[in-house]
Short mmCIF file of C-alpha atoms in Angstrom, two decimals:
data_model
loop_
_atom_site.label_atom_id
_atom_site.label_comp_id
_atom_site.label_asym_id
_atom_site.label_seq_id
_atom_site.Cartn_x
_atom_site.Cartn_y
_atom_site.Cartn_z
CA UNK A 22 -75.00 199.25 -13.89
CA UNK A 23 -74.76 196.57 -11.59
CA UNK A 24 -75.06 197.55 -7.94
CA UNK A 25 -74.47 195.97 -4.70
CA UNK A 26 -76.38 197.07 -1.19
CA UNK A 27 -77.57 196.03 2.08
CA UNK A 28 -80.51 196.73 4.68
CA UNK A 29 -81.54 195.44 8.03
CA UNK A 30 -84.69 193.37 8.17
CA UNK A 31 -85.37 194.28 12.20
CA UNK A 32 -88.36 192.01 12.43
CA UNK A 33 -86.82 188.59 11.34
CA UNK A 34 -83.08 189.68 13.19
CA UNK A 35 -81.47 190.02 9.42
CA UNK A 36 -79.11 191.50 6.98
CA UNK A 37 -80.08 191.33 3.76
CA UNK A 38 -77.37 191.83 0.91
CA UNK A 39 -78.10 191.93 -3.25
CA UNK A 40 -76.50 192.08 -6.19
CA UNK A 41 -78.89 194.34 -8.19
CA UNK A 42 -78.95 194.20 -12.04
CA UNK A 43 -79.67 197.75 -13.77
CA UNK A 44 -83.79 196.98 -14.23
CA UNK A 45 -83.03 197.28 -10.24
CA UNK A 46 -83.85 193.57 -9.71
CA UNK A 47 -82.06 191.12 -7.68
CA UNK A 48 -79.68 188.52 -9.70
CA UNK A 49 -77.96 187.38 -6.25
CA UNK A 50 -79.22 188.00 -2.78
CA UNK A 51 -77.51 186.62 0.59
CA UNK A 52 -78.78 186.88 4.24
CA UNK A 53 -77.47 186.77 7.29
CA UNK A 54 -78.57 186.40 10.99
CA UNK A 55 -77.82 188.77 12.94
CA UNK A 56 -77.62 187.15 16.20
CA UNK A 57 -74.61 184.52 15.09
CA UNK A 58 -73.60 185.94 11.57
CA UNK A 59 -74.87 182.63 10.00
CA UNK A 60 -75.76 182.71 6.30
CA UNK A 61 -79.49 181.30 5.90
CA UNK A 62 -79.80 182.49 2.04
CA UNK A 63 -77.81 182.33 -0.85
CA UNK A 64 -80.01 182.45 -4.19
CA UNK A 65 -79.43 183.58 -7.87
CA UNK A 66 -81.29 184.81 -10.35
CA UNK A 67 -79.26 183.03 -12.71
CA UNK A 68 -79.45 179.49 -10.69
CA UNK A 69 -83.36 179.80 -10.27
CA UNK A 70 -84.29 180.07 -14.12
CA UNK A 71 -82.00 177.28 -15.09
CA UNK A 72 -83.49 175.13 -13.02
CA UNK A 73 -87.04 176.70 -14.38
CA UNK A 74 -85.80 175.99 -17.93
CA UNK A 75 -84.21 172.50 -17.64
CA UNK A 76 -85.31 170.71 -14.43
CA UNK A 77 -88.15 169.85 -11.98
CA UNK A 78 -90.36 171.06 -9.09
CA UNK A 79 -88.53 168.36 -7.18
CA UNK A 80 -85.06 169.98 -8.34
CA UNK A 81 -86.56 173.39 -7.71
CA UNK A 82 -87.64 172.25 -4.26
CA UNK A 83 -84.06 170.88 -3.25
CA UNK A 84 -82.43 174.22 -4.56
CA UNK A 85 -85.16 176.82 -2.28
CA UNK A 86 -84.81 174.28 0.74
CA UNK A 87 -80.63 174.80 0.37
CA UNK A 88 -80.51 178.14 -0.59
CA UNK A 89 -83.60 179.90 0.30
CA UNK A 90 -85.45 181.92 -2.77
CA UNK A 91 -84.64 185.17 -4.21
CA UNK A 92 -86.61 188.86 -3.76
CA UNK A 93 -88.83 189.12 -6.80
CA UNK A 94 -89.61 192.50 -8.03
CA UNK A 95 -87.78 195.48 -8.58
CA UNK A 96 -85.43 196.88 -5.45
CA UNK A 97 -86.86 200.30 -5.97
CA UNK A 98 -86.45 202.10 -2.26
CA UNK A 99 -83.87 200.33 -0.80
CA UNK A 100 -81.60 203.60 0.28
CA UNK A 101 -84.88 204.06 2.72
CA UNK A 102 -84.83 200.99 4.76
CA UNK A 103 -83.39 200.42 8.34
CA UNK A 104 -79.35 200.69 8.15
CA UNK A 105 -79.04 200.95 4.10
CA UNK A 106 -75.69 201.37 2.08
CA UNK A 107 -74.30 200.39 -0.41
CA UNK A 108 -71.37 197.97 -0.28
CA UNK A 109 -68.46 197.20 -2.50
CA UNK A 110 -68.83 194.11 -5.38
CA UNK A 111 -65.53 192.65 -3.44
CA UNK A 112 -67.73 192.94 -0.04
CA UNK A 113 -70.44 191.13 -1.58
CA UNK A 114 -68.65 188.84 -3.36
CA UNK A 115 -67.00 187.58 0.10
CA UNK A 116 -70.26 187.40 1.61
CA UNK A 117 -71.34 185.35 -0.97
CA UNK A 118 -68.70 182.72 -1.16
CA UNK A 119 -68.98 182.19 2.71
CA UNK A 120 -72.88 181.93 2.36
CA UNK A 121 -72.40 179.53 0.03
CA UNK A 122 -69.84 177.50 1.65
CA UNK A 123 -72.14 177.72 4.71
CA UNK A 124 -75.23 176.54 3.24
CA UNK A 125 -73.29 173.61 0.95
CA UNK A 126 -72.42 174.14 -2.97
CA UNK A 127 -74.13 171.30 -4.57
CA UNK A 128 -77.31 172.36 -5.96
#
């Protein structure tokens, strides 16, 4: 089951928002700063291993500089970090489509 959550990274000033697949790893993951609510990361899972599969490093490069990279690893013990919940697919999903439009749809 697909679930969707957030947590507070205090040391960097961000929220941090995924899309978690049932293994519990990340297959879309947006951040936000705090201070001004500005997107700085909009990666998926999905997006990363086609470019693995059928580009470049330089391609790969272009796509981390744009949209930042994605958590690796499974997102076992989120419910115990700083100002965790889980938030609707609709929440995320508008989260995601502003980070996106923020950060530039063209990779």
């Amino acid at each position: 089951m697909t679930t969707w959550f957030r947590t507070y990274y205090e040391d960097e000033g961000l929220w941090l928002y995924f899309e978690a697949a049932d293994e519990g790893w990340a297959t879309r993951q947006v951040e936000v700063r705090r201070q001004d609510s500005r997107p700085v990361t909009a990666a998926s899972l999905e997006e990363v291993l086609h470019l693995r599969d059928h580009a470049d490093l330089a391609a790969m490069g272009r796509y981390e500089r744009q949209y930042d990279i994605l958590a690796e690893g499974p997102m076992e013990g989120w419910q115990d970090q700083p100002e965790a919940a889980e938030i609707s697919a609709e929440e995320f999903e508008r989260l995601w489509t502003e980070a996106r439009r923020v950060l530039g749809d063209s990779a």
